[in-house]
Short mmCIF file of C-alpha atoms in Angstrom, two decimals:
data_model
loop_
_atom_site.label_atom_id
_atom_site.label_comp_id
_atom_site.label_asym_id
_atom_site.label_seq_id
_atom_site.Cartn_x
_atom_site.Cartn_y
_atom_site.Cartn_z
CA UNK A 12 -42.77 -1.29 -5.39
CA UNK A 13 -39.68 -1.95 -7.54
CA UNK A 14 -41.28 -4.19 -10.43
CA UNK A 15 -44.45 -1.58 -10.64
CA UNK A 16 -41.75 0.84 -11.45
CA UNK A 17 -39.72 -1.30 -13.77
CA UNK A 18 -42.38 -1.93 -15.66
CA UNK A 19 -43.63 1.83 -15.49
CA UNK A 20 -40.49 2.52 -16.32
CA UNK A 21 -40.47 -0.38 -19.29
CA UNK A 22 -43.65 1.10 -20.93
CA UNK A 23 -42.48 4.86 -21.23
CA UNK A 24 -39.67 3.38 -22.84
CA UNK A 25 -41.84 0.72 -25.01
CA UNK A 26 -44.31 3.79 -26.17
CA UNK A 27 -41.67 6.29 -26.74
CA UNK A 28 -40.92 7.51 -30.25
CA UNK A 29 -38.58 5.06 -32.09
CA UNK A 30 -36.20 8.45 -32.66
CA UNK A 31 -36.18 8.24 -28.47
CA UNK A 32 -35.06 4.88 -28.33
CA UNK A 33 -32.79 5.23 -31.11
CA UNK A 34 -30.79 7.73 -28.62
CA UNK A 35 -31.10 5.60 -26.08
CA UNK A 36 -29.66 2.95 -27.39
CA UNK A 37 -27.16 5.06 -29.44
CA UNK A 38 -25.31 6.47 -26.10
CA UNK A 39 -25.71 3.42 -24.08
CA UNK A 40 -23.30 2.34 -27.47
CA UNK A 41 -20.60 4.70 -26.69
CA UNK A 42 -20.88 4.75 -23.11
CA UNK A 43 -19.85 1.25 -23.41
CA UNK A 44 -17.45 1.52 -25.93
CA UNK A 45 -16.15 5.18 -23.68
CA UNK A 46 -15.67 2.66 -20.82
CA UNK A 47 -13.65 0.40 -22.67
CA UNK A 48 -11.18 2.32 -24.07
CA UNK A 49 -10.63 4.04 -20.64
CA UNK A 50 -9.50 1.10 -19.32
CA UNK A 51 -7.55 -0.50 -22.53
CA UNK A 52 -6.37 3.09 -21.67
CA UNK A 53 -5.22 2.42 -18.47
CA UNK A 54 -3.78 -0.66 -19.36
CA UNK A 55 -1.65 0.67 -21.71
CA UNK A 56 -0.10 3.01 -19.95
CA UNK A 57 0.43 -0.03 -16.90
CA UNK A 58 2.35 -2.00 -18.99
CA UNK A 59 4.46 0.77 -21.23
CA UNK A 60 5.54 1.78 -17.30
CA UNK A 61 6.68 -2.27 -17.04
CA UNK A 62 8.40 -2.38 -20.65
CA UNK A 63 10.06 0.68 -20.84
CA UNK A 64 11.84 0.23 -16.57
CA UNK A 65 12.77 -3.50 -17.91
CA UNK A 66 13.80 -2.61 -20.89
CA UNK A 67 16.41 0.36 -19.40
CA UNK A 68 16.83 -1.56 -15.90
CA UNK A 69 17.43 -5.64 -18.16
CA UNK A 70 20.45 -3.09 -19.87
CA UNK A 71 22.07 -3.51 -16.82
CA UNK A 72 23.55 -7.04 -17.17
CA UNK A 73 24.79 -5.75 -20.74
CA UNK A 74 27.93 -4.61 -17.49
CA UNK A 75 27.23 -7.16 -14.99
CA UNK A 76 25.98 -10.37 -14.24
CA UNK A 77 23.24 -11.05 -12.16
CA UNK A 78 25.43 -12.60 -8.65
CA UNK A 79 26.46 -9.32 -9.01
CA UNK A 80 23.51 -7.55 -9.28
CA UNK A 81 22.72 -8.88 -6.26
CA UNK A 82 25.51 -8.45 -3.82
CA UNK A 83 26.55 -6.32 -1.00
CA UNK A 84 28.57 -4.50 -2.89
CA UNK A 85 27.62 -1.16 -3.59
CA UNK A 86 30.26 0.84 -5.28
CA UNK A 87 29.92 2.40 -8.41
CA UNK A 88 32.68 4.50 -8.95
CA UNK A 89 34.28 1.25 -9.21
CA UNK A 90 31.70 -0.74 -11.46
CA UNK A 91 29.73 -2.38 -8.77
CA UNK A 92 26.02 -2.11 -8.95
CA UNK A 93 25.16 -4.51 -5.61
CA UNK A 94 22.13 -3.75 -4.83
CA UNK A 95 21.18 -6.38 -2.67
CA UNK A 96 21.73 -4.06 0.15
CA UNK A 97 18.94 -1.51 -0.67
CA UNK A 98 16.14 -5.00 -1.17
CA UNK A 99 18.00 -5.97 2.16
CA UNK A 100 16.63 -2.37 3.81
CA UNK A 101 13.75 -1.66 1.78
CA UNK A 102 12.68 -5.26 3.73
CA UNK A 103 14.49 -5.07 7.43
CA UNK A 104 13.07 -1.06 7.41
CA UNK A 105 9.66 -2.56 6.05
CA UNK A 106 9.01 -5.78 8.33
CA UNK A 107 9.97 -3.67 12.09
CA UNK A 108 7.31 -1.39 10.53
CA UNK A 109 4.93 -2.84 10.44
CA UNK A 110 5.90 -5.07 13.42
CA UNK A 111 4.89 -1.47 15.53
CA UNK A 112 2.31 -0.89 12.99
CA UNK A 113 0.49 -4.28 12.64
CA UNK A 114 -0.58 -4.28 16.89
CA UNK A 115 -1.79 -0.90 17.29
CA UNK A 116 -3.47 -0.97 14.73
CA UNK A 117 -5.98 -3.78 15.25
CA UNK A 118 -6.42 -2.89 18.56
CA UNK A 119 -7.91 0.41 17.52
CA UNK A 120 -9.95 -1.54 14.70
CA UNK A 121 -11.21 -3.32 17.46
CA UNK A 122 -11.79 -0.41 20.19
CA UNK A 123 -13.03 1.14 17.43
CA UNK A 124 -15.73 -1.74 16.01
CA UNK A 125 -16.64 -3.31 19.00
CA UNK A 126 -16.12 -0.26 22.35
CA UNK A 127 -16.14 2.58 21.60
CA UNK A 128 -19.38 4.27 21.78
CA UNK A 129 -21.12 6.30 18.63
CA UNK A 130 -20.17 9.59 19.78
CA UNK A 131 -15.91 8.71 20.14
CA UNK A 132 -16.17 6.78 17.36
CA UNK A 133 -17.64 9.53 14.36
CA UNK A 134 -14.71 11.44 15.70
CA UNK A 135 -11.89 9.36 15.62
CA UNK A 136 -12.31 7.64 12.43
CA UNK A 137 -12.28 10.81 10.88
CA UNK A 138 -9.03 12.02 12.44
CA UNK A 139 -7.60 8.36 11.43
CA UNK A 140 -8.30 8.89 8.18
CA UNK A 141 -6.66 12.36 8.02
CA UNK A 142 -3.14 10.93 9.00
CA UNK A 143 -3.60 9.34 5.78
CA UNK A 144 -3.83 13.49 4.37
CA UNK A 145 -1.01 14.26 5.45
CA UNK A 146 2.17 15.50 2.53
CA UNK A 147 5.72 12.76 3.29
CA UNK A 148 7.68 15.16 4.32
CA UNK A 149 6.18 16.34 6.88
CA UNK A 150 5.88 12.85 8.26
CA UNK A 151 9.89 13.08 7.86
CA UNK A 152 9.88 16.67 9.25
CA UNK A 153 8.98 15.72 12.31
CA UNK A 154 11.11 12.18 11.79
CA UNK A 155 14.65 14.03 11.75
CA UNK A 156 13.36 16.75 14.50
CA UNK A 157 11.76 14.58 17.28
CA UNK A 158 12.72 10.76 16.62
CA UNK A 159 16.93 11.52 15.58
CA UNK A 160 17.89 13.12 18.13
CA UNK A 161 16.00 10.26 20.50
CA UNK A 162 16.90 8.04 18.25
CA UNK A 163 20.64 9.60 19.07
CA UNK A 164 20.25 9.53 22.49
CA UNK A 165 19.61 5.78 23.11
CA UNK A 166 22.62 4.77 20.76
CA UNK A 167 24.94 7.09 21.96
CA UNK A 168 25.04 8.28 17.30
CA UNK A 169 23.58 10.42 15.23
CA UNK A 170 20.70 8.93 15.15
CA UNK A 171 19.59 8.75 11.99
CA UNK A 172 18.94 4.92 11.54
CA UNK A 173 16.70 1.87 10.61
CA UNK A 174 15.08 2.97 13.53
CA UNK A 175 13.77 6.36 12.52
CA UNK A 176 12.30 4.99 9.30
CA UNK A 177 10.41 2.26 10.53
CA UNK A 178 8.82 4.47 13.70
CA UNK A 179 8.02 6.75 10.57
CA UNK A 180 6.45 4.18 8.88
CA UNK A 181 4.82 2.51 11.29
CA UNK A 182 2.95 6.54 12.21
CA UNK A 183 1.78 6.62 7.51
CA UNK A 184 0.86 3.26 7.32
CA UNK A 185 -0.54 3.05 10.65
CA UNK A 186 -4.16 4.53 9.53
CA UNK A 187 -4.48 2.11 6.73
CA UNK A 188 -4.02 -0.73 8.58
CA UNK A 189 -6.43 0.32 10.77
CA UNK A 190 -9.71 1.70 8.73
CA UNK A 191 -9.67 -1.83 6.34
CA UNK A 192 -8.88 -4.15 9.78
CA UNK A 193 -11.97 -1.84 11.66
CA UNK A 194 -13.68 -2.47 8.31
CA UNK A 195 -13.76 -5.75 8.12
CA UNK A 196 -14.73 -6.06 11.84
CA UNK A 197 -17.50 -3.92 11.65
CA UNK A 198 -19.09 -6.18 8.04
CA UNK A 199 -18.87 -10.00 9.91
CA UNK A 200 -22.29 -11.53 10.18
CA UNK A 201 -23.38 -10.63 13.58
CA UNK A 202 -25.29 -14.23 14.21
CA UNK A 203 -20.52 -15.54 15.20
CA UNK A 204 -21.09 -12.59 17.66
CA UNK A 205 -25.11 -14.20 19.80
CA UNK A 206 -24.08 -17.82 19.03
CA UNK A 207 -20.57 -17.26 20.38
CA UNK A 208 -22.67 -15.07 23.66
CA UNK A 209 -25.20 -17.88 24.17
CA UNK A 210 -22.44 -20.43 24.21
CA UNK A 211 -21.20 -18.62 27.24
CA UNK A 212 -18.57 -16.91 25.79
CA UNK A 213 -17.53 -13.52 27.23
CA UNK A 214 -16.90 -10.30 25.77
CA UNK A 215 -13.07 -10.89 25.03
CA UNK A 216 -12.83 -14.71 24.65
CA UNK A 217 -15.81 -13.17 21.56
CA UNK A 218 -13.67 -10.92 19.91
CA UNK A 219 -10.50 -13.15 20.53
CA UNK A 220 -11.27 -16.94 19.32
CA UNK A 221 -14.03 -15.39 17.28
CA UNK A 222 -14.22 -11.45 15.55
CA UNK A 223 -10.49 -11.56 15.10
CA UNK A 224 -10.03 -15.04 13.59
CA UNK A 225 -13.40 -13.60 11.05
CA UNK A 226 -11.70 -10.95 9.84
CA UNK A 227 -8.37 -12.32 8.88
CA UNK A 228 -8.28 -12.45 5.71
CA UNK A 229 -9.82 -8.86 5.84
CA UNK A 230 -6.62 -7.74 8.33
CA UNK A 231 -4.42 -9.45 6.35
CA UNK A 232 -5.76 -7.18 3.30
CA UNK A 233 -4.67 -3.50 5.36
CA UNK A 234 -1.29 -4.77 6.05
CA UNK A 235 -0.13 -5.85 2.56
CA UNK A 236 -1.78 -1.97 1.46
CA UNK A 237 0.09 -0.85 4.18
CA UNK A 238 3.14 -2.70 3.59
CA UNK A 239 3.01 -1.70 0.05
CA UNK A 240 2.67 2.07 1.23
CA UNK A 241 5.86 1.36 3.05
CA UNK A 242 7.80 0.28 0.88
CA UNK A 243 6.84 2.48 -2.15
CA UNK A 244 7.89 5.25 0.61
CA UNK A 245 10.67 7.67 -0.32
CA UNK A 246 10.98 11.09 0.92
CA UNK A 247 10.54 11.01 4.60
CA UNK A 248 12.16 7.70 5.28
CA UNK A 249 15.34 9.49 2.96
CA UNK A 250 14.81 11.53 5.87
CA UNK A 251 16.12 9.74 8.88
CA UNK A 252 17.62 6.88 7.45
CA UNK A 253 21.02 8.14 7.23
CA UNK A 254 21.28 7.47 3.13
CA UNK A 255 24.79 5.00 4.16
CA UNK A 256 24.75 2.33 1.34
CA UNK A 257 25.28 -0.42 4.01
CA UNK A 258 24.11 -3.30 5.35
CA UNK A 259 23.47 -2.63 8.91
CA UNK A 260 23.49 -4.69 11.76
CA UNK A 261 21.59 -2.76 14.30
CA UNK A 262 18.87 -0.43 14.56
CA UNK A 263 20.30 3.02 15.13
CA UNK A 264 22.86 1.57 12.10
CA UNK A 265 22.12 4.04 9.29
CA UNK A 266 22.00 2.68 5.55
CA UNK A 267 19.95 3.34 2.44
CA UNK A 268 16.32 0.64 0.48
CA UNK A 269 15.48 1.22 -2.88
CA UNK A 270 13.01 4.46 -3.10
CA UNK A 271 16.21 6.62 -1.28
CA UNK A 272 18.83 5.30 -3.29
CA UNK A 273 17.13 5.52 -6.99
CA UNK A 274 16.63 9.16 -5.60
CA UNK A 275 20.00 9.95 -4.34
CA UNK A 276 21.43 8.94 -7.21
CA UNK A 277 19.58 9.21 -10.04
CA UNK A 278 19.81 13.05 -10.80
CA UNK A 279 23.82 12.14 -10.55
CA UNK A 280 24.02 9.36 -13.40
CA UNK A 281 24.09 9.95 -16.94
CA UNK A 282 21.27 8.50 -19.24
CA UNK A 283 22.45 5.28 -20.68
CA UNK A 284 25.32 4.27 -18.57
CA UNK A 285 25.14 1.36 -16.81
CA UNK A 286 24.75 3.11 -13.45
CA UNK A 287 22.03 4.85 -14.94
CA UNK A 288 20.76 1.28 -16.44
CA UNK A 289 20.62 0.07 -12.92
CA UNK A 290 18.17 2.48 -10.95
CA UNK A 291 15.80 1.35 -13.42
CA UNK A 292 16.63 -2.06 -13.24
CA UNK A 293 16.53 -1.52 -8.92
CA UNK A 294 12.40 0.37 -9.92
CA UNK A 295 11.51 -3.17 -11.46
CA UNK A 296 11.93 -4.58 -8.36
CA UNK A 297 10.56 -2.21 -6.44
CA UNK A 298 7.17 -2.57 -8.93
CA UNK A 299 7.03 -6.70 -9.53
CA UNK A 300 7.55 -6.42 -5.02
CA UNK A 301 3.99 -3.89 -5.22
CA UNK A 302 2.74 -5.83 -8.54
CA UNK A 303 3.09 -9.44 -6.14
CA UNK A 304 1.00 -7.34 -2.52
CA UNK A 305 -0.88 -6.30 -5.35
CA UNK A 306 -1.54 -10.03 -6.70
CA UNK A 307 -1.71 -11.36 -2.19
CA UNK A 308 -4.01 -8.80 -2.15
CA UNK A 309 -6.82 -10.07 -5.28
CA UNK A 310 -5.91 -13.56 -3.62
CA UNK A 311 -6.73 -13.23 -0.19
CA UNK A 312 -10.36 -11.26 -0.99
CA UNK A 313 -11.12 -13.61 -3.18
CA UNK A 314 -10.74 -16.58 -0.50
CA UNK A 315 -12.28 -13.96 2.23
CA UNK A 316 -15.49 -14.01 -0.43
CA UNK A 317 -15.88 -17.43 -0.60
#
């Protein structure tokens, strides 16, 4: 059928007037160069952003040493621009959010792909995707009015700190990890499951020892995507984390992360000052972390394809 259609199309092209064939080739060349130009334009924008942020950020080292920048003392009034506390805070909050979100996301993915009936899956999948479109400020408002008072009662503090920020981020990244993990499990070859049953394995043994290990690269891709969103989130985290340039000693202690500190300080930082350059350098660190996560996703996806 396909061969016949192709032959018919080729016959029509061969029998078409030369002017029509020339217009067709000209249109193909135009679309070819349009796609190349679009890709080059996007790449130029990305490299321009990296170049601008990097050139401004590296000016920080004219006034601050590398060790001072990665220290834990952030006191701009005393010319101390140690961003280490924000870098560590970003990884602490993001790591705790992953610890909270990944188990529920993987269990939800297994349920939706292998256990839930079709009618339930048709309801749950759109409902899960709906969470991705909720604005960050809404999550922050929910955390401010719900999680902060609860954490405050449990810890005897004001409630702002690492735990409410991690809870909000866990809710925000849960749909991403769940959707990618479900796709990874659903696209596994049916022969894996059939072979496991043929060897006498139960349903739960098949899920735990066959399906989840086989889908691990896809699940890791979802986890890395969720980590990328969590580490780059600003608005929701700023509303509940306390915004204190201190290294937290407990889950109820306030702290700050790279994104929230940049938002907090940028309006009061004159362009070209050491404070402004330090914020650009913090942005460069955040950008490099995001690019590293994208590179890891590429490597994981390539191994999965192999």
